Coordinates of C-alpha atoms (C1' of nucleotides) in Angstrom, one line a residue:
Chain J
M1 CA 181.8 -149.5 -104.2
T2 CA 184.1 -149.4 -107.2
K3 CA 187.2 -147.4 -107.1
P4 CA 186.7 -144.5 -109.6
S5 CA 190.3 -143.2 -109.4
S6 CA 190.9 -144.4 -112.9
L7 CA 188.4 -141.9 -114.2
P8 CA 189.5 -138.4 -114.5
K9 CA 186.2 -137.1 -113.2
P10 CA 184.0 -139.4 -111.1
P11 CA 180.4 -138.0 -110.9
P12 CA 181.1 -135.0 -108.6
A13 CA 177.5 -134.1 -107.8
Q14 CA 178.4 -130.5 -107.8
D15 CA 174.9 -129.5 -107.1
D16 CA 175.0 -131.2 -103.6
A17 CA 175.3 -128.3 -101.2
R18 CA 176.3 -130.5 -98.4
R19 CA 179.7 -131.2 -99.9
K20 CA 182.5 -129.7 -98.1
R21 CA 184.3 -128.3 -101.1
M22 CA 182.6 -126.9 -104.1
T23 CA 184.1 -125.4 -107.3
P24 CA 184.2 -121.6 -107.0
A25 CA 181.5 -121.3 -109.7
A26 CA 179.1 -123.7 -108.1
R27 CA 179.7 -122.2 -104.6
A28 CA 179.1 -118.6 -105.9
Q29 CA 175.9 -119.8 -107.6
H30 CA 174.9 -121.6 -104.4
I31 CA 175.4 -118.5 -102.2
L32 CA 173.6 -116.4 -104.8
D33 CA 170.5 -118.6 -105.0
E34 CA 170.1 -119.0 -101.3
A35 CA 170.8 -115.3 -100.7
A36 CA 168.0 -114.4 -103.0
A37 CA 165.5 -116.4 -101.1
F38 CA 166.9 -115.4 -97.8
F39 CA 166.8 -111.7 -98.4
A40 CA 163.4 -111.9 -100.1
E41 CA 162.0 -113.6 -96.9
R42 CA 163.9 -112.0 -94.1
G43 CA 164.8 -108.6 -95.5
L44 CA 168.0 -107.0 -96.7
A45 CA 169.0 -106.0 -93.3
T46 CA 169.3 -109.6 -92.0
S47 CA 172.8 -110.4 -91.0
T48 CA 175.3 -112.4 -93.1
R49 CA 175.8 -114.7 -90.2
E50 CA 172.2 -115.9 -90.5
L51 CA 172.6 -116.3 -94.2
A52 CA 175.8 -118.4 -93.6
A53 CA 173.8 -120.5 -91.1
R54 CA 171.2 -121.2 -93.8
L55 CA 174.0 -122.0 -96.3
G56 CA 175.5 -124.4 -93.7
V57 CA 178.8 -122.6 -94.1
A58 CA 181.1 -120.3 -92.2
Q59 CA 180.2 -116.6 -92.4
A60 CA 183.7 -115.7 -93.7
L61 CA 183.1 -117.9 -96.8
I62 CA 180.6 -115.4 -98.2
Y63 CA 183.2 -112.7 -98.3
R64 CA 185.5 -115.0 -100.3
Y65 CA 183.0 -114.9 -103.2
F66 CA 181.4 -111.5 -102.7
P67 CA 183.5 -108.5 -101.6
S68 CA 180.8 -106.9 -99.5
K69 CA 177.2 -107.5 -98.5
R70 CA 176.1 -104.6 -100.7
M71 CA 177.7 -106.2 -103.7
L72 CA 176.0 -109.6 -102.9
I73 CA 172.7 -107.8 -102.7
D74 CA 173.3 -106.0 -105.9
K75 CA 174.1 -109.3 -107.7
V76 CA 171.0 -110.8 -106.2
F77 CA 169.0 -108.0 -107.7
E78 CA 170.7 -108.2 -111.0
T79 CA 170.2 -111.9 -111.5
T80 CA 166.6 -111.9 -110.2
F81 CA 165.7 -109.1 -112.5
A82 CA 167.2 -110.8 -115.5
R83 CA 165.4 -114.0 -114.8
L84 CA 162.0 -112.4 -115.0
W85 CA 161.5 -111.9 -118.7
D86 CA 160.6 -114.5 -121.3
D87 CA 161.0 -113.7 -124.9
D88 CA 158.4 -116.3 -125.8
W89 CA 155.8 -113.9 -124.5
T90 CA 156.0 -111.9 -127.7
M91 CA 155.2 -114.8 -129.9
L92 CA 152.5 -116.1 -127.4
L93 CA 150.7 -112.7 -127.7
A94 CA 151.0 -112.5 -131.5
N95 CA 149.6 -116.0 -132.1
R96 CA 146.2 -115.1 -133.5
A97 CA 145.1 -118.7 -133.6
Q98 CA 143.8 -118.2 -130.1
P99 CA 141.4 -115.5 -129.0
L100 CA 143.0 -112.4 -127.5
E101 CA 141.5 -113.0 -124.1
E102 CA 143.1 -116.5 -123.9
R103 CA 146.5 -115.2 -125.1
V104 CA 146.6 -112.3 -122.5
A105 CA 145.4 -114.6 -119.7
R106 CA 148.0 -117.2 -120.5
L107 CA 150.7 -114.5 -120.6
Y108 CA 149.9 -113.1 -117.3
V109 CA 149.4 -116.5 -115.6
A110 CA 152.9 -117.3 -116.8
Y111 CA 154.2 -113.9 -115.6
L112 CA 152.9 -114.4 -112.1
E113 CA 154.1 -117.9 -112.0
R114 CA 157.6 -117.0 -113.2
A115 CA 157.8 -114.1 -110.7
G116 CA 156.7 -116.1 -107.7
A117 CA 157.0 -115.1 -104.1
L118 CA 160.7 -114.6 -104.3
S119 CA 160.7 -112.1 -107.1
V120 CA 157.7 -110.2 -105.9
R121 CA 159.1 -109.6 -102.5
L122 CA 162.6 -108.9 -103.8
F123 CA 161.3 -106.4 -106.3
V124 CA 159.4 -104.4 -103.7
R125 CA 162.4 -104.5 -101.4
A126 CA 164.6 -103.2 -104.2
G127 CA 162.2 -100.4 -104.9
L128 CA 162.1 -99.3 -101.3
E129 CA 165.8 -99.6 -101.0
G130 CA 166.3 -97.1 -103.8
A131 CA 167.6 -99.6 -106.5
D132 CA 167.2 -98.1 -109.9
M133 CA 163.8 -99.7 -110.7
A134 CA 163.0 -97.4 -113.7
R135 CA 166.0 -98.8 -115.6
R136 CA 165.9 -102.4 -114.2
Y137 CA 162.2 -103.0 -114.4
S138 CA 160.3 -100.3 -116.2
V139 CA 162.3 -100.4 -119.4
P140 CA 162.3 -104.2 -120.0
L141 CA 158.6 -104.2 -118.9
T142 CA 157.7 -101.8 -121.7
E143 CA 159.7 -103.6 -124.3
K144 CA 159.0 -107.3 -123.4
L145 CA 155.5 -107.0 -122.1
L146 CA 153.6 -103.8 -122.6
R147 CA 154.6 -103.2 -126.3
P148 CA 153.7 -106.7 -127.4
M149 CA 150.5 -106.4 -125.4
I150 CA 149.5 -103.2 -127.1
G151 CA 150.5 -104.7 -130.5
A152 CA 148.2 -107.6 -129.9
L153 CA 145.4 -105.2 -128.8
R154 CA 145.8 -103.1 -131.8
A155 CA 145.8 -106.0 -134.2
D156 CA 142.8 -107.4 -132.5
S157 CA 141.0 -104.1 -133.1
G158 CA 142.3 -103.6 -136.6
L159 CA 144.4 -100.7 -135.7
P160 CA 147.7 -99.8 -137.3
D161 CA 150.8 -101.5 -136.0
F162 CA 153.9 -99.7 -134.5
D163 CA 155.5 -99.2 -137.9
Q164 CA 152.7 -96.8 -138.9
A165 CA 151.8 -95.4 -135.5
P166 CA 154.3 -95.2 -132.5
M167 CA 153.1 -96.3 -129.1
L168 CA 151.2 -93.6 -127.3
R169 CA 151.6 -92.7 -123.8
G170 CA 148.0 -93.3 -123.2
E171 CA 148.4 -96.9 -124.6
R172 CA 151.2 -97.7 -122.2
E173 CA 149.1 -96.5 -119.2
L174 CA 146.2 -98.5 -120.7
A175 CA 148.3 -101.7 -120.6
M176 CA 149.4 -100.7 -117.2
A177 CA 145.9 -100.9 -115.9
L178 CA 145.9 -104.7 -116.4
H179 CA 149.5 -105.0 -115.4
G180 CA 148.9 -103.2 -112.1
A181 CA 145.8 -105.2 -111.3
V182 CA 147.7 -108.4 -112.0
V183 CA 150.9 -107.5 -110.1
F184 CA 148.7 -106.4 -107.2
L185 CA 147.4 -110.0 -107.0
G186 CA 151.0 -111.0 -106.4
I187 CA 151.5 -108.2 -103.9
R188 CA 148.4 -109.2 -102.0
K189 CA 149.5 -112.8 -101.8
H190 CA 153.3 -112.5 -101.4
V191 CA 153.8 -109.1 -99.6
Y192 CA 150.6 -108.6 -97.7
A193 CA 150.0 -112.2 -97.1
M194 CA 146.3 -112.0 -97.6
P195 CA 144.3 -115.2 -97.9
M196 CA 144.5 -116.0 -101.6
P197 CA 144.1 -119.3 -103.6
D198 CA 147.2 -121.3 -104.3
D199 CA 146.5 -120.9 -108.0
L200 CA 145.9 -117.3 -109.1
S201 CA 144.8 -118.3 -112.6
D202 CA 141.1 -117.7 -112.1
L203 CA 141.7 -114.3 -110.6
V204 CA 144.0 -113.4 -113.4
R205 CA 141.4 -114.4 -115.9
L206 CA 138.9 -112.2 -114.1
Q207 CA 141.2 -109.3 -114.4
V208 CA 141.8 -109.9 -118.0
R209 CA 138.1 -110.2 -118.9
V210 CA 137.3 -106.9 -117.1
F211 CA 140.3 -105.2 -118.8
L212 CA 139.7 -106.3 -122.3
D213 CA 136.1 -105.0 -122.4
G214 CA 137.2 -101.5 -121.4
A215 CA 140.6 -101.6 -123.1
R216 CA 139.1 -102.1 -126.6
R217 CA 136.9 -99.1 -126.2
E218 CA 139.7 -96.9 -124.7
L219 CA 142.1 -98.0 -127.4
A220 CA 139.5 -96.9 -130.0
R221 CA 139.1 -93.6 -128.3
L222 CA 142.8 -93.1 -128.2
H223 CA 143.2 -93.8 -131.9
D224 CA 140.2 -91.9 -133.2
G225 CA 141.3 -88.8 -131.4
T226 CA 138.3 -88.0 -129.3
A227 CA 139.3 -88.9 -125.8
E228 CA 143.0 -87.9 -125.5
D229 CA 142.6 -86.5 -122.0
S230 CA 145.0 -89.1 -120.8
L231 CA 147.9 -87.6 -122.7
T232 CA 150.0 -84.8 -121.5
V233 CA 149.5 -81.4 -123.2
Q234 CA 153.0 -81.6 -124.8
Q235 CA 152.3 -85.1 -126.2
L236 CA 149.0 -83.9 -127.6
D237 CA 150.6 -81.0 -129.3
R238 CA 153.3 -83.2 -130.8
R239 CA 150.8 -85.7 -131.9
R240 CA 148.6 -83.1 -133.6
Q241 CA 151.6 -81.7 -135.4
R242 CA 152.5 -85.1 -136.7
R243 CA 149.2 -85.8 -138.5
A244 CA 147.8 -83.1 -140.6
P245 CA 144.1 -84.3 -140.8
A246 CA 142.5 -86.9 -138.8
P247 CA 143.4 -90.4 -140.1
P248 CA 140.4 -92.1 -141.6
D249 CA 139.5 -95.1 -139.6
S250 CA 138.4 -97.8 -141.9
T251 CA 137.8 -100.4 -139.2
A252 CA 134.5 -101.2 -137.6
Chain R
M1 CA 156.2 -56.5 -75.4
T2 CA 153.7 -57.0 -72.7
K3 CA 154.5 -59.0 -69.7
P4 CA 152.1 -62.0 -69.9
S5 CA 153.0 -63.3 -66.4
S6 CA 149.5 -62.3 -65.2
L7 CA 148.0 -64.8 -67.6
P8 CA 148.0 -68.4 -66.3
K9 CA 149.0 -69.7 -69.8
P10 CA 150.9 -67.4 -72.2
P11 CA 150.6 -68.8 -75.7
P12 CA 152.9 -71.8 -75.3
A13 CA 153.3 -72.6 -79.0
Q14 CA 153.3 -76.3 -78.1
D15 CA 153.6 -77.3 -81.8
D16 CA 157.1 -75.7 -82.1
A17 CA 159.4 -78.7 -82.2
R18 CA 162.5 -76.6 -81.4
R19 CA 161.2 -75.8 -77.9
K20 CA 163.3 -77.5 -75.3
R21 CA 160.5 -78.8 -73.2
M22 CA 157.2 -80.1 -74.5
T23 CA 154.2 -81.6 -72.8
P24 CA 154.3 -85.4 -72.9
A25 CA 151.3 -85.6 -75.2
A26 CA 152.8 -83.1 -77.7
R27 CA 156.2 -84.8 -77.5
A28 CA 154.8 -88.2 -78.0
Q29 CA 152.9 -87.0 -81.1
H30 CA 156.0 -85.2 -82.3
I31 CA 158.0 -88.4 -82.1
L32 CA 155.2 -90.4 -83.7
D33 CA 154.8 -88.1 -86.7
E34 CA 158.5 -87.8 -87.4
A35 CA 159.0 -91.5 -86.9
A36 CA 156.4 -92.3 -89.5
A37 CA 158.0 -90.1 -92.2
F38 CA 161.5 -91.3 -91.1
F39 CA 160.8 -95.0 -91.2
A40 CA 158.8 -94.7 -94.4
E41 CA 161.8 -93.0 -96.1
R42 CA 164.7 -94.7 -94.6
G43 CA 163.4 -98.1 -93.6
L44 CA 162.4 -99.8 -90.3
A45 CA 166.0 -100.9 -89.8
T46 CA 167.4 -97.4 -89.5
S47 CA 168.8 -96.6 -86.1
T48 CA 166.9 -94.7 -83.3
R49 CA 170.0 -92.4 -83.1
E50 CA 169.3 -91.2 -86.6
L51 CA 165.7 -90.7 -85.8
A52 CA 166.6 -88.7 -82.7
A53 CA 169.0 -86.5 -84.8
R54 CA 166.1 -85.8 -87.1
L55 CA 164.0 -84.9 -84.1
G56 CA 166.6 -82.7 -82.8
V57 CA 166.5 -84.6 -79.5
A58 CA 168.6 -87.0 -77.5
Q59 CA 168.2 -90.6 -78.4
A60 CA 167.3 -91.6 -74.9
L61 CA 164.3 -89.4 -75.0
I62 CA 162.6 -91.7 -77.5
Y63 CA 162.7 -94.4 -74.8
R64 CA 161.0 -92.2 -72.3
Y65 CA 157.9 -92.2 -74.6
F66 CA 158.1 -95.6 -76.2
P67 CA 159.3 -98.7 -74.4
S68 CA 161.1 -100.1 -77.4
K69 CA 161.7 -99.5 -81.0
R70 CA 159.4 -102.4 -81.9
M71 CA 156.6 -100.7 -80.0
L72 CA 157.2 -97.4 -81.6
I73 CA 157.0 -99.0 -85.1
D74 CA 153.8 -100.8 -84.2
K75 CA 152.3 -97.5 -83.0
V76 CA 153.4 -95.8 -86.2
F77 CA 151.7 -98.6 -88.2
E78 CA 148.6 -98.4 -86.1
T79 CA 148.1 -94.6 -86.5
T80 CA 149.0 -94.7 -90.2
F81 CA 146.6 -97.4 -90.9
A82 CA 143.8 -95.7 -89.0
R83 CA 144.3 -92.4 -90.8
L84 CA 143.8 -93.9 -94.2
W85 CA 140.0 -94.3 -94.4
D86 CA 137.5 -91.6 -94.9
D87 CA 133.8 -92.3 -94.1
D88 CA 132.7 -89.7 -96.5
W89 CA 133.6 -92.0 -99.4
T90 CA 130.5 -94.0 -98.8
M91 CA 128.3 -90.9 -99.4
L92 CA 130.5 -89.7 -102.2
L93 CA 129.9 -93.0 -104.1
A94 CA 126.2 -93.1 -103.4
N95 CA 125.5 -89.6 -104.6
R96 CA 123.7 -90.4 -107.9
A97 CA 123.6 -86.7 -108.9
Q98 CA 126.9 -87.3 -110.5
P99 CA 127.7 -90.0 -113.2
L100 CA 129.2 -93.1 -111.8
E101 CA 132.5 -92.6 -113.6
E102 CA 132.9 -89.2 -112.0
R103 CA 132.1 -90.5 -108.5
V104 CA 134.5 -93.4 -108.7
A105 CA 137.3 -91.2 -110.2
R106 CA 136.9 -88.6 -107.4
L107 CA 137.0 -91.4 -104.8
Y108 CA 140.3 -92.9 -106.1
V109 CA 141.9 -89.5 -106.7
A110 CA 141.0 -88.8 -103.0
Y111 CA 142.3 -92.1 -101.9
L112 CA 145.6 -91.8 -103.6
E113 CA 146.0 -88.3 -102.3
R114 CA 145.2 -89.2 -98.8
A115 CA 147.6 -92.1 -98.9
G116 CA 150.6 -90.2 -100.2
A117 CA 154.2 -91.3 -100.4
L118 CA 154.4 -91.8 -96.6
S119 CA 151.5 -94.3 -96.3
V120 CA 152.2 -96.2 -99.5
R121 CA 155.8 -96.9 -98.5
L122 CA 154.9 -97.7 -94.9
F123 CA 152.1 -100.1 -96.0
V124 CA 154.5 -102.0 -98.2
R125 CA 157.1 -102.1 -95.5
A126 CA 154.5 -103.3 -93.0
G127 CA 153.5 -106.1 -95.4
L128 CA 157.1 -107.2 -95.9
E129 CA 157.8 -107.0 -92.2
G130 CA 155.0 -109.5 -91.5
A131 CA 152.5 -107.0 -89.9
D132 CA 149.0 -108.4 -89.9
M133 CA 147.9 -106.7 -93.1
A134 CA 144.9 -109.0 -93.7
R135 CA 143.3 -107.6 -90.5
R136 CA 144.7 -104.0 -90.7
Y137 CA 144.2 -103.3 -94.3
S138 CA 142.1 -105.9 -96.1
V139 CA 139.1 -105.8 -93.7
P140 CA 138.6 -102.0 -93.6
L141 CA 139.3 -101.9 -97.3
T142 CA 136.4 -104.2 -98.0
E143 CA 134.0 -102.4 -95.7
K144 CA 134.9 -98.8 -96.4
L145 CA 135.9 -98.9 -100.1
L146 CA 135.0 -102.1 -101.9
R147 CA 131.6 -102.6 -100.5
P148 CA 130.3 -99.0 -101.2
M149 CA 131.9 -99.4 -104.7
I150 CA 130.1 -102.5 -105.5
G151 CA 127.0 -101.0 -104.1
A152 CA 127.3 -98.1 -106.5
L153 CA 128.1 -100.3 -109.4
R154 CA 125.0 -102.4 -108.7
A155 CA 122.8 -99.4 -108.4
D156 CA 124.1 -98.1 -111.6
S157 CA 123.3 -101.3 -113.4
G158 CA 119.9 -101.7 -111.7
L159 CA 120.9 -104.7 -109.7
P160 CA 119.6 -105.6 -106.3
D161 CA 121.4 -104.0 -103.2
F162 CA 123.1 -105.9 -100.4
D163 CA 119.9 -106.4 -98.5
Q164 CA 118.6 -108.6 -101.2
A165 CA 121.8 -110.2 -102.4
P166 CA 125.0 -110.4 -100.3
M167 CA 128.3 -109.4 -101.8
L168 CA 129.8 -112.1 -104.0
R169 CA 133.3 -113.2 -103.9
G170 CA 133.6 -112.4 -107.6
E171 CA 132.3 -108.8 -106.9
R172 CA 135.1 -108.2 -104.5
E173 CA 137.7 -109.4 -106.9
L174 CA 136.1 -107.3 -109.6
A175 CA 136.4 -104.2 -107.4
M176 CA 140.0 -105.3 -106.7
A177 CA 140.8 -105.0 -110.3
L178 CA 140.4 -101.2 -110.2
H179 CA 141.9 -101.0 -106.7
G180 CA 145.0 -102.9 -107.7
A181 CA 145.5 -100.7 -110.8
V182 CA 145.2 -97.5 -108.8
V183 CA 147.3 -98.6 -105.9
F184 CA 149.9 -99.7 -108.4
L185 CA 150.1 -96.1 -109.7
G186 CA 151.1 -95.2 -106.1
I187 CA 153.6 -98.0 -105.9
R188 CA 155.1 -97.0 -109.2
K189 CA 155.5 -93.5 -108.0
H190 CA 156.4 -93.8 -104.4
V191 CA 158.0 -97.3 -104.1
Y192 CA 159.6 -97.8 -107.5
A193 CA 160.3 -94.1 -108.0
M194 CA 159.3 -94.3 -111.7
P195 CA 158.9 -91.1 -113.6
M196 CA 155.3 -90.1 -113.0
P197 CA 153.4 -86.8 -113.2
D198 CA 152.9 -84.9 -110.0
D199 CA 149.2 -85.2 -110.3
L200 CA 148.0 -88.7 -110.8
S201 CA 144.4 -87.6 -111.4
D202 CA 144.5 -88.1 -115.2
L203 CA 146.0 -91.6 -114.9
V204 CA 143.4 -92.5 -112.2
R205 CA 140.7 -91.4 -114.6
L206 CA 142.0 -93.6 -117.3
Q207 CA 142.0 -96.6 -115.0
V208 CA 138.4 -95.8 -114.0
R209 CA 137.2 -95.5 -117.6
V210 CA 138.8 -98.8 -118.6
F211 CA 137.5 -100.5 -115.5
L212 CA 133.9 -99.4 -115.7
D213 CA 133.3 -100.6 -119.3
G214 CA 134.5 -104.1 -118.3
A215 CA 133.1 -104.1 -114.8
R216 CA 129.4 -103.4 -115.9
R217 CA 129.6 -106.5 -118.2
E218 CA 131.3 -108.6 -115.6
L219 CA 128.8 -107.6 -112.9
A220 CA 125.9 -108.6 -115.2
R221 CA 127.6 -111.9 -115.8
L222 CA 128.0 -112.5 -112.1
H223 CA 124.3 -111.6 -111.4
D224 CA 122.6 -113.3 -114.3
G225 CA 122.7 -116.7 -112.6
T226 CA 121.0 -117.8 -109.4
A227 CA 122.3 -117.0 -106.0
E228 CA 126.0 -117.8 -106.4
D229 CA 127.3 -116.0 -103.3
S230 CA 128.7 -119.1 -101.7
L231 CA 130.6 -120.1 -104.8
T232 CA 134.2 -119.4 -105.6
V233 CA 135.3 -117.8 -108.8
Q234 CA 136.5 -121.1 -110.1
Q235 CA 133.2 -122.8 -109.4
L236 CA 131.4 -119.9 -111.0
D237 CA 133.5 -120.3 -114.1
R238 CA 132.8 -124.0 -114.3
R239 CA 129.2 -123.4 -113.8
R240 CA 129.0 -120.8 -116.5
Q241 CA 130.6 -123.1 -119.0
R242 CA 128.0 -125.8 -118.1
R243 CA 125.2 -123.4 -118.7
A244 CA 123.7 -122.1 -121.9
P245 CA 126.0 -120.2 -124.4
A246 CA 127.1 -116.7 -124.0
P247 CA 124.8 -114.6 -121.7
P248 CA 122.6 -112.2 -123.6
D249 CA 124.0 -108.6 -123.1
S250 CA 121.1 -106.2 -122.8
T251 CA 123.2 -103.1 -121.9
A252 CA 124.5 -100.6 -124.5
Chain S
dC1 C1' 163.1 -65.2 -55.9
dG2 C1' 163.9 -70.0 -54.6
dG3 C1' 162.4 -74.6 -54.3
dA4 C1' 160.3 -78.6 -56.6
dT5 C1' 158.7 -81.2 -60.4
dA6 C1' 159.7 -83.5 -64.4
dG7 C1' 161.3 -83.2 -69.3
dC8 C1' 165.7 -83.9 -71.1
dT9 C1' 170.7 -85.2 -71.8
dG10 C1' 175.4 -87.4 -71.8
dG11 C1' 177.5 -91.3 -71.0
dT12 C1' 177.6 -96.2 -70.9
dC13 C1' 176.7 -101.3 -71.6
dA14 C1' 176.0 -105.8 -73.8
dA15 C1' 174.9 -107.5 -78.1
dT16 C1' 175.3 -107.6 -82.9
dT17 C1' 177.0 -106.0 -87.1
dG18 C1' 180.2 -106.3 -91.6
dC19 C1' 184.6 -107.7 -92.5
dT20 C1' 189.6 -109.8 -92.1
dC21 C1' 193.2 -113.2 -91.6
dA22 C1' 196.1 -116.9 -90.2
dA23 C1' 195.3 -121.7 -89.8
dT24 C1' 193.0 -125.9 -91.3
dA25 C1' 191.8 -129.7 -94.2
dA26 C1' 189.5 -131.4 -98.5
dG27 C1' 190.5 -133.3 -102.8
dC28 C1' 193.5 -133.3 -106.8
dT29 C1' 198.0 -135.0 -109.3
dC30 C1' 201.8 -137.9 -109.4
Chain N
dG1 C1' 200.0 -142.7 -100.2
dA2 C1' 202.7 -138.2 -100.3
dG3 C1' 202.4 -133.6 -101.4
dC4 C1' 200.3 -129.6 -103.1
dT5 C1' 196.8 -126.4 -104.1
dT6 C1' 193.0 -123.9 -102.3
dA7 C1' 188.2 -124.0 -100.5
dT8 C1' 186.9 -123.4 -95.9
dT9 C1' 187.1 -122.3 -91.0
dG10 C1' 187.3 -120.0 -86.3
dA11 C1' 188.8 -116.4 -83.9
dG12 C1' 188.7 -111.7 -83.6
dC13 C1' 188.4 -106.4 -84.6
dA14 C1' 186.1 -101.9 -84.9
dA15 C1' 181.9 -99.9 -85.5
dT16 C1' 177.0 -99.7 -84.6
dT17 C1' 173.0 -101.2 -82.4
dG18 C1' 168.9 -101.0 -78.8
dA19 C1' 168.4 -99.9 -74.2
dC20 C1' 169.4 -97.8 -69.6
dC21 C1' 170.3 -94.5 -65.8
dA22 C1' 172.1 -90.9 -63.0
dG23 C1' 172.3 -86.3 -63.2
dC24 C1' 171.1 -81.7 -65.4
dT25 C1' 168.1 -77.9 -66.2
dA26 C1' 163.9 -75.8 -68.1
dT27 C1' 159.6 -74.5 -66.3
dC28 C1' 156.0 -73.8 -63.0
dC29 C1' 154.3 -72.6 -58.3
dG30 C1' 154.2 -70.1 -54.0

DNA sequence: CGGATAGCTGGTCAATTGCTCAATAAGCTC
DNA sequence: GAGCTTATTGAGCAATTGACCAGCTATCCG
């Protein structure tokens, strides 16, 4: 046991939660992390006293770092939502060295893994609680997942990219078919607690296989203009106005 | 205005909730129905006093009909779960007078409509709360929806029925792909409150179209081997890789 | 009309809730 | 080691919670 007083900062092990005193930043993070897991498991209505017990800390301490329970929950939502997305997904999807099925499967295996029980449960709780999911979830979902997804699908089918043809409402809903099926895997496991394998990869791959077969055809329908029944009337009108004749489709 | 005192029972209008006195059966039903909507909207943690206010009734009255809040909630779950299933769905799916796509689409439009905002939110709440969803939801789901669904799919593809080949694990997951996608439509609308059309029929039909294309092929893959009903999806995959190259696809 | 049955209410209790504050003590600097 | 800063605590408050009960009164029957 040497005497480290000569060093300005002896290894403080700031990540050790059992320390009596922590730096404000570390303590705030500590509370935030535990609160996320705690509220995900036990529900947002569970008392701050129980959370404090889990933290091994006096209940009053929580209020030194967060002005109210509401604000703590909001912060939990904020950070959990922000953590979900991975910008690498765009590149992963665009990498045509691998077959489309493999890329999409990898993407959604990664998505489910990144979400995990905590996020899945928190997201559903946030939705029920009236958090602004449309802004917090739907918007980044479209930009960081669905759009790259449709781009890859289009490229795979030899269809024009977004520069030449903006994303169609029907395309978003098409991508949502797979997204919904995969997310529902997580909901079955983490919300409904149904018997599911530890590793959902094989189930994800099944969803992807089923989806891709139908999606290629549907995408072709959407772009050759025959089956546009999934679009709203207004969108159809706008779309018809935009293109004078039917665009010649040179692809197979 | 005739004097109805001579009649043993003048029209009592027992369904009028504003009446001061109701028969125990009617009052219990009244409380149960309102509680379902109330807890679905506001959450299970909302106070019985607020529920009583919505009922236009003293809070103590609830406890005359239900021994505790917990028991009331359980009863709400029980009745809501029971109401979901419709035995006509089996016949609807088996009616080969209509094309498969039409039958499946009608089924899931009916399913979503029957569920509605109330059930969707209550189901998710029940899952988060730790209600036994595997028994209450998953089992009837398989029997009343997925099994008839697979039966229709098999018949459509000229595959043997359940008498000759029991349902495969992979088939259930296959049907779950569509189920998940459709349920996620309801979750987007009723839980996440995302902007969705009033009528989800068109979106359901899109999901069904996409699903059926892929499902027919996947079903053929599942059935082209020997009896694989006891194998997991993973085992099936491994086995498929071991076998000859890609399976010949005889369908259009 | 008048008594009796029973559906219903107002009032109340113990426990729990979010939140506050003065007091304590951990860990830094000299 | 002394002293100072401040992270942490325990006690406590007002409001809300689930649950209960004695009494009120709407409704029926003779």
